[in-house]
GROMACS .gro file of C-alpha atoms in nm:
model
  308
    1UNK     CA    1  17.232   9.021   0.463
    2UNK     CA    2  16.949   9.226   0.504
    3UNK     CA    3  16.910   9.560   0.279
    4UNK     CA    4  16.968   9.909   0.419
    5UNK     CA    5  16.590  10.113   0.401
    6UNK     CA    6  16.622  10.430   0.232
    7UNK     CA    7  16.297  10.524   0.273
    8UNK     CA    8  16.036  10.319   0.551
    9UNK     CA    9  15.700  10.500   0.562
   10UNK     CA   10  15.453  10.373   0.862
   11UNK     CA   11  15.054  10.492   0.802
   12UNK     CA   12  15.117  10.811   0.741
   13UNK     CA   13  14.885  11.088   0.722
   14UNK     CA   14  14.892  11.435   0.650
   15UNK     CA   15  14.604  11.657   0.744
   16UNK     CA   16  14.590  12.066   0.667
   17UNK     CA   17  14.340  12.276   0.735
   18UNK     CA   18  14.093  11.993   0.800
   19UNK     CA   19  14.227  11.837   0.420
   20UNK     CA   20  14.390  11.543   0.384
   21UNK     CA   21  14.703  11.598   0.192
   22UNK     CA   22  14.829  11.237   0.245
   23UNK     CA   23  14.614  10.944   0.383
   24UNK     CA   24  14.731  10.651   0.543
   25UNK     CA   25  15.022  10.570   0.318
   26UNK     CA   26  15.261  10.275   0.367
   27UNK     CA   27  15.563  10.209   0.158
   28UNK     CA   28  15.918  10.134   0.164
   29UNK     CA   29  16.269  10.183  -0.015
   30UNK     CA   30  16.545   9.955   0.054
   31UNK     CA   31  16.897   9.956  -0.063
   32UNK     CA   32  16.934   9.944  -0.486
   33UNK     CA   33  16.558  10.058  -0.522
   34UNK     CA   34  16.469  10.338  -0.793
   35UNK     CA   35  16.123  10.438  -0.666
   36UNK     CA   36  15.868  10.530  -0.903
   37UNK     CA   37  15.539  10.718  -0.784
   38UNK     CA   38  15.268  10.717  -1.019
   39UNK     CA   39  14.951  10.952  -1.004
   40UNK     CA   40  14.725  11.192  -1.152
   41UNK     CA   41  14.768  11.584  -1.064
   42UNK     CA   42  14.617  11.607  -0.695
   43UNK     CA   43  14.675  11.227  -0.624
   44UNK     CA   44  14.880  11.321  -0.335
   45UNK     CA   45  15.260  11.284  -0.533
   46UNK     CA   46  15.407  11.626  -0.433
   47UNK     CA   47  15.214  11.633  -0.080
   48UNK     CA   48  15.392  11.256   0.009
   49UNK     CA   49  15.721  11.404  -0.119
   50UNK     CA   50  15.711  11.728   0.020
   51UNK     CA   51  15.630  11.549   0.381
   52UNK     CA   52  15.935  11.297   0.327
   53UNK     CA   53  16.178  11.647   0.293
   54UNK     CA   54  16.000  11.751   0.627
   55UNK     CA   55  15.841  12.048   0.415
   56UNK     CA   56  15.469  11.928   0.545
   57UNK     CA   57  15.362  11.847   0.922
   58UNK     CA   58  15.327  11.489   1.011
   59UNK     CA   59  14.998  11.435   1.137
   60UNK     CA   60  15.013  11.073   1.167
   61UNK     CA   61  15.194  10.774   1.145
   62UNK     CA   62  15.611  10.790   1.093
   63UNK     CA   63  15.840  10.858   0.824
   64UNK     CA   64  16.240  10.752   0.818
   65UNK     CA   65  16.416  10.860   0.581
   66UNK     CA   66  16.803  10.745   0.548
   67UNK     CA   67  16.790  10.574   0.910
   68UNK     CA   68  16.622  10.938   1.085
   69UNK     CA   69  16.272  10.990   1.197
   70UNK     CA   70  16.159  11.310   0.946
   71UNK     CA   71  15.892  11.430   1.225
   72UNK     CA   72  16.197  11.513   1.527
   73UNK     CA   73  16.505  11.603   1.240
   74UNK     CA   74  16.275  11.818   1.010
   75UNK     CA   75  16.544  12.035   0.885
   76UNK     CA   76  16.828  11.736   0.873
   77UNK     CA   77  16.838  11.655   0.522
   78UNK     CA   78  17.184  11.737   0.469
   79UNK     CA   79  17.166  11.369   0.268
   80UNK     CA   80  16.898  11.468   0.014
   81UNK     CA   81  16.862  11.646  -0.322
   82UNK     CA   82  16.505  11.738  -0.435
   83UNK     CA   83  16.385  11.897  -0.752
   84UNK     CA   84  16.038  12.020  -0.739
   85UNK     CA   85  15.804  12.104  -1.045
   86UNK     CA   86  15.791  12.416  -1.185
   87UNK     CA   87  16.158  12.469  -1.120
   88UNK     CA   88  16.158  12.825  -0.917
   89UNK     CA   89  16.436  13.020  -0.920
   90UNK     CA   90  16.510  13.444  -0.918
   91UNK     CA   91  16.471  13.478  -1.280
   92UNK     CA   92  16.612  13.820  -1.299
   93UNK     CA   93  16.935  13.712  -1.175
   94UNK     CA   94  17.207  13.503  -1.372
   95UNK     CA   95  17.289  13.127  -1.303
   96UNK     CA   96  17.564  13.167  -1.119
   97UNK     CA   97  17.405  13.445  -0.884
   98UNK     CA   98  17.097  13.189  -0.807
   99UNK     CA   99  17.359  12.953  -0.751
  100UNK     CA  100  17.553  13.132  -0.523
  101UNK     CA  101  17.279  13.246  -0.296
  102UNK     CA  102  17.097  12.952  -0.298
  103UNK     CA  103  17.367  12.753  -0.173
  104UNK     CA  104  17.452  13.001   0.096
  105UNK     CA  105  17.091  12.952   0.278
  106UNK     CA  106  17.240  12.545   0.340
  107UNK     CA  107  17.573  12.625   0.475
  108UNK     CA  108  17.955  12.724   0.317
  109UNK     CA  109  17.939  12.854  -0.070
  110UNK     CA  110  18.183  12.623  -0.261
  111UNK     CA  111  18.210  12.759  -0.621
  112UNK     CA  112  18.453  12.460  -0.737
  113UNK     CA  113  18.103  12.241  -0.606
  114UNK     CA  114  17.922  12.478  -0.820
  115UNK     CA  115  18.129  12.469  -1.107
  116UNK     CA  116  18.155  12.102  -1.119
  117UNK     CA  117  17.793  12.064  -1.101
  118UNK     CA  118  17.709  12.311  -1.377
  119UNK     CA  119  17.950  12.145  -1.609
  120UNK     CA  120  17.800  11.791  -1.511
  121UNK     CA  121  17.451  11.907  -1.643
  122UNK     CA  122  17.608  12.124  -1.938
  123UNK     CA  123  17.510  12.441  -1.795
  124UNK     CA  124  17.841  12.580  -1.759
  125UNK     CA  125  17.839  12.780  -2.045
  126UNK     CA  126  17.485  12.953  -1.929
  127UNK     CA  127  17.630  13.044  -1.586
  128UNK     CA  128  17.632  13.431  -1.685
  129UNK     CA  129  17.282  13.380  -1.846
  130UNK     CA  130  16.960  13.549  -1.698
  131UNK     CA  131  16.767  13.299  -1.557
  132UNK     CA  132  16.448  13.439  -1.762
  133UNK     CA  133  16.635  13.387  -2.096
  134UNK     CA  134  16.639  12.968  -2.001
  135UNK     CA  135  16.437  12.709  -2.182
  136UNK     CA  136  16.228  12.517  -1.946
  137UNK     CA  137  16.464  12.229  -1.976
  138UNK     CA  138  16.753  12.416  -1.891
  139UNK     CA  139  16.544  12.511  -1.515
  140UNK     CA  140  16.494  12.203  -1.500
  141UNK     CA  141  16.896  12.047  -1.532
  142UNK     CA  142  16.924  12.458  -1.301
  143UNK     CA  143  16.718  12.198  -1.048
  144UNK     CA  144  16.878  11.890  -1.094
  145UNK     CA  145  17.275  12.075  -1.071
  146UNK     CA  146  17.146  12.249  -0.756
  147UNK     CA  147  17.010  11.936  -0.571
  148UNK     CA  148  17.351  11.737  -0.677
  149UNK     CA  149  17.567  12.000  -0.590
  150UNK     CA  150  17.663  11.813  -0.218
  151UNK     CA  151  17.596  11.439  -0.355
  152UNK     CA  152  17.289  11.387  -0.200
  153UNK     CA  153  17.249  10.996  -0.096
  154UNK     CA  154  16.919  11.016  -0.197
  155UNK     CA  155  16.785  11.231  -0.527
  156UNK     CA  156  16.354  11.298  -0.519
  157UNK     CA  157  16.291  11.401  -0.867
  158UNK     CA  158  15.905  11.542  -0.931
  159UNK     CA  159  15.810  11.516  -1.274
  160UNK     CA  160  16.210  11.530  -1.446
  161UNK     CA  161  16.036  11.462  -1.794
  162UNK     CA  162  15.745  11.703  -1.774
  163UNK     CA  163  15.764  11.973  -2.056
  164UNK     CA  164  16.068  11.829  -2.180
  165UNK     CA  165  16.047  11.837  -2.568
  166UNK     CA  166  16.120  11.403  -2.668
  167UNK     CA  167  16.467  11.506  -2.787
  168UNK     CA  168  16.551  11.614  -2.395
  169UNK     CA  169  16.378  11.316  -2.229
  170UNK     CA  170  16.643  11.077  -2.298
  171UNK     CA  171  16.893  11.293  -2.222
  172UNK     CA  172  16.698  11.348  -1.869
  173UNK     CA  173  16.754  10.952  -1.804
  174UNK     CA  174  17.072  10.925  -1.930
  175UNK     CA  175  17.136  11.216  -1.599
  176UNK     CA  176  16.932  10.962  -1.408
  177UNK     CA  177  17.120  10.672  -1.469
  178UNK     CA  178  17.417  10.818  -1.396
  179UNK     CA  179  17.335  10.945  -1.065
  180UNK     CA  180  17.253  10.584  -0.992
  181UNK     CA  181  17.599  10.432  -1.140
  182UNK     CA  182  17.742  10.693  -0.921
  183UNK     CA  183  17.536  10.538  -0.576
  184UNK     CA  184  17.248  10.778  -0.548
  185UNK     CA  185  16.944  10.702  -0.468
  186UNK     CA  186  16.626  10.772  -0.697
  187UNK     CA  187  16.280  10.856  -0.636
  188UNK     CA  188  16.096  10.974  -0.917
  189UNK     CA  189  15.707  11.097  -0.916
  190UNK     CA  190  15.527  11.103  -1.209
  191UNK     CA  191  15.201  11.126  -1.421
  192UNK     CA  192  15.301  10.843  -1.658
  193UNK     CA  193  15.456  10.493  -1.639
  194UNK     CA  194  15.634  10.455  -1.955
  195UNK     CA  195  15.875  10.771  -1.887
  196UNK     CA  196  16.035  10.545  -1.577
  197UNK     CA  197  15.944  10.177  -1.692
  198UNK     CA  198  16.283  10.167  -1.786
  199UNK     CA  199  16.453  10.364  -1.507
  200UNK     CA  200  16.213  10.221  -1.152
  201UNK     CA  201  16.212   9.886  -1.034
  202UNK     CA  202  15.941   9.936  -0.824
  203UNK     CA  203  15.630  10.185  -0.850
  204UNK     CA  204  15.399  10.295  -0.602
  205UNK     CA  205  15.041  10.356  -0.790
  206UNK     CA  206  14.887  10.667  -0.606
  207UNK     CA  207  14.505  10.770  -0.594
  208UNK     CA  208  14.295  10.973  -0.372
  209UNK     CA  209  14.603  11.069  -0.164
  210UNK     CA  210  14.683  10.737  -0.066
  211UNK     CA  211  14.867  10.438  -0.198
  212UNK     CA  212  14.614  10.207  -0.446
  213UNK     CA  213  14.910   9.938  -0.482
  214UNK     CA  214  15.297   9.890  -0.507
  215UNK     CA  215  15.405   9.712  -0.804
  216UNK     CA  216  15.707   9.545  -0.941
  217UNK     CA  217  15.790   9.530  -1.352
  218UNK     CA  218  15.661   9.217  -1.373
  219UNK     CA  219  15.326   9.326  -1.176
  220UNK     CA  220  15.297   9.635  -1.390
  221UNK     CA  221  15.358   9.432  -1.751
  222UNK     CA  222  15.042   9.158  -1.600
  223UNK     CA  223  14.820   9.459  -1.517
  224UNK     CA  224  14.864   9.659  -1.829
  225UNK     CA  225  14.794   9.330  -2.064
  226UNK     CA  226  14.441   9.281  -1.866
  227UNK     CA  227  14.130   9.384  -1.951
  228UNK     CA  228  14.089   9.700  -2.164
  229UNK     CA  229  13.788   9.930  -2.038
  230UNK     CA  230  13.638  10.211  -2.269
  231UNK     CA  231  13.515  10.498  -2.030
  232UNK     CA  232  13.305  10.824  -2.005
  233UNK     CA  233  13.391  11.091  -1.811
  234UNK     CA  234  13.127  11.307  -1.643
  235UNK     CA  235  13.052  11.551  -1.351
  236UNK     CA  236  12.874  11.270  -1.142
  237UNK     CA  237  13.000  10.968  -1.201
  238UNK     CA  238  12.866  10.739  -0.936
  239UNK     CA  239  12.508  10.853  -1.018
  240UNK     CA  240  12.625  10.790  -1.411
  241UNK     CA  241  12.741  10.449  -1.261
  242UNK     CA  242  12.475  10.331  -1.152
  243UNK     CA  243  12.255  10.392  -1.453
  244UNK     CA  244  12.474  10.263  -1.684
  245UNK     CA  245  12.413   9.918  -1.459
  246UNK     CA  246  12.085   9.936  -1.444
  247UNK     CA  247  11.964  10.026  -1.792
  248UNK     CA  248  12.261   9.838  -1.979
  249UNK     CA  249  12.348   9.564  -1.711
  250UNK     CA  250  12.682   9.580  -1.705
  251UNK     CA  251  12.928   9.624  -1.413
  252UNK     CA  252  13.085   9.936  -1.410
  253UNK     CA  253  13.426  10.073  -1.192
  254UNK     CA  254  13.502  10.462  -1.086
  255UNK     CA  255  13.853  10.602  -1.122
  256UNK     CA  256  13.831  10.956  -1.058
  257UNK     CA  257  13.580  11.112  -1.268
  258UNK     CA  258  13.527  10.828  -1.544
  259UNK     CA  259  13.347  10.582  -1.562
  260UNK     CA  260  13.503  10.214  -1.665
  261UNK     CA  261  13.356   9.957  -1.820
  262UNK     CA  262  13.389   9.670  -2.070
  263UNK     CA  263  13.253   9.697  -2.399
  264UNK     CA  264  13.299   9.659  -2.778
  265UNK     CA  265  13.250   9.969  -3.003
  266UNK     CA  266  12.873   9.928  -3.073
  267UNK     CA  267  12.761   9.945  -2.676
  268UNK     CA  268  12.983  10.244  -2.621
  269UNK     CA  269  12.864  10.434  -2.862
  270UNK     CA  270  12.481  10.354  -2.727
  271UNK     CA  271  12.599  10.460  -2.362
  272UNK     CA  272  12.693  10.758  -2.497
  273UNK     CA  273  12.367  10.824  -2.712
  274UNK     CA  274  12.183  10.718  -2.377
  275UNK     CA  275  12.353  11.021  -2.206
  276UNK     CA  276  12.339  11.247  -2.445
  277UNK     CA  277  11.951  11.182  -2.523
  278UNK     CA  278  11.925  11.192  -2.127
  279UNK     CA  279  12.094  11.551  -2.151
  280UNK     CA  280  12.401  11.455  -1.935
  281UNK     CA  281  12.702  11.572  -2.060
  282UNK     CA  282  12.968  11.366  -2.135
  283UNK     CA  283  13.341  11.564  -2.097
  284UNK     CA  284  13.509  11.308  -2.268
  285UNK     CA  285  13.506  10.930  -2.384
  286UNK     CA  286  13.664  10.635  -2.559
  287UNK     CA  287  13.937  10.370  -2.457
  288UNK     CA  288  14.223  10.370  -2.181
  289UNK     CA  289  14.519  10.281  -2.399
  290UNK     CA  290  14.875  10.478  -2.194
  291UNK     CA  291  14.964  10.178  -1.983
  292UNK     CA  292  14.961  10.347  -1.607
  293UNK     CA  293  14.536  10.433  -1.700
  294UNK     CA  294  14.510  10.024  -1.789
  295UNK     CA  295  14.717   9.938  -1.488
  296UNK     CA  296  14.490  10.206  -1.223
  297UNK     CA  297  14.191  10.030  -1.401
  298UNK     CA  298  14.239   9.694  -1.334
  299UNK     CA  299  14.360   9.795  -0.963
  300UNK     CA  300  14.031   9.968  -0.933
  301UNK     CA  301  13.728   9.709  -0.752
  302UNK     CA  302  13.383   9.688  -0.938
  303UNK     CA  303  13.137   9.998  -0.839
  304UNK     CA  304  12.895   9.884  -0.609
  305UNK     CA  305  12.537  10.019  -0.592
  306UNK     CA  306  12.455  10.095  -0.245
  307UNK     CA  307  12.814  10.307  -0.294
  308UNK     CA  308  12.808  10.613  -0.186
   0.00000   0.00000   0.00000
């Protein structure tokens, strides 16, 4: 029996302002998925998200989400909880009042909803509490209550474990999990693998604002054992590139700003005492150890030199 699609994304594209915000992106949820998208800051996360809610214009291509096209029911998501980062919310005002009003901009107030949410999350004892006087954790379970206050079929999380202080983070997936035993729907974005390795079963790798590769566990765990790269990062790496092929004569790969190559300790240290006697500044150098920079690395192709 085939799986319902949560989530089926068709070459989408998102153009503001003559910027791309999202290009070209394909990708899928089906049916018992936890989605996990993976990305530095401006690597398109929030934009792709954002456009899935109907919160960004569809330029191009076609988004369903839970069976509807986004593009003609742009304000129809009735079905869907989403948590943005920074949590925003009228910090002069108490819980309960943010609560209150928030929920009347979607429809009927239901304070039993509210109340049930608020002790789900432990915040029930905070509901008279300025919003101002709130650890950043506590916004972000505020976020997490509000979105689950109707039982959304389908929870976006951006960035649940950002900020949180380690003691908090599990107690952020234990929430997770839950919402899943319960039969919602996860998609999580993040800067990191490891935080959802143990929550996603499948993880979209995002770069340049479009999708570098969708990965299962097993795909992830192959591409993280691979080749280790040290790397450089400067202002121009392409031109940096190209010189470290030509007057070293090794291949080199570009991931954002650094420069990737493979080397023991010996040769990076005389790429960097090339630059440095060259009088190009280096911001930063050594080896890509976090597993989602190893995994991006070895998804990256070899720098060519006629590149531009």
């Amino acid at each position: 029996m085939e799986k319902e699609k949560i989530l089926d994304i068709k070459n989408l594209t998102v153009l503001v302002n003559e910027r791309f915000l999202v290009k070209n992106v394909t990708l899928s949820m089906e049916e018992g998925d936890c989605l996990g998208i993976i990305g530095e800051d401006h690597s398109g996360k929030t934009s792709l998200i954002k456009t899935i809610t109907g919160s960004l214009p569809i330029s191009d291509g076609e988004v369903f989400l839970l069976g509807r096209d986004v593009a003609k029911n742009q304000r129809d998501v009735g079905d869907v909880g989403l948590c943005l980062d920074p949590p925003v919310f009228f910090k002069y005002q108490t819980v309960m009042q943010n609560f209150l009003y928030l929920c009347s901009l979607s429809g009927k107030v239901d304070k039993q909803k509210i109340l049930f949410a608020l002790n789900k999350f432990n915040l029930a004892h905070k509901m008279k509490s300025y919003v101002i006087f709130l650890s950043y954790y506590e916004k972000k379970l505020m976020a997490l209550a509000l979105a689950y206050i109707n039982r959304p079929k389908l929870m976006i999380l951006d960035e649940p474990f950002k900020g949180l202080p380690s003691a908090s983070i599990q107690d952020m997936k234990d929430y997770i999990a839950e919402l899943q035993e319960n039969g919602t729907h996860v998609i999580i974005a993040s800067r990191y693998y490891s935080p959802i390795e143990s929550i996603c079963n499948k993880f979209v790798f995002m770069e340049g604002r479009t999708v570098k590769s969708t990965l299962n566990h097993e795909q992830c765990e192959k591409y993280s054992q691979e080749n280790t790269f040290a790397f450089i990062q400067v202002k121009y790496p392409n031109y940096c590139g190209k010189m470290i092929m030509q007057q070293f004569g090794i291949d080199v790969k570009i991931l954002g700003k650094k420069i990737l190559f493979e080397a023991d300790e010996d040769l990076t240290t005389e790429i960097v005492k090339f630059f440095t006697k060259n009088k190009i500044s280096i911001h930063k150098a050594g080896y890509l150890n976090k597993a989602h920079e190893r995994i991006f690395a070895n998804l990256t192709p070899y720098f060519k030199e006629d590149a531009n």
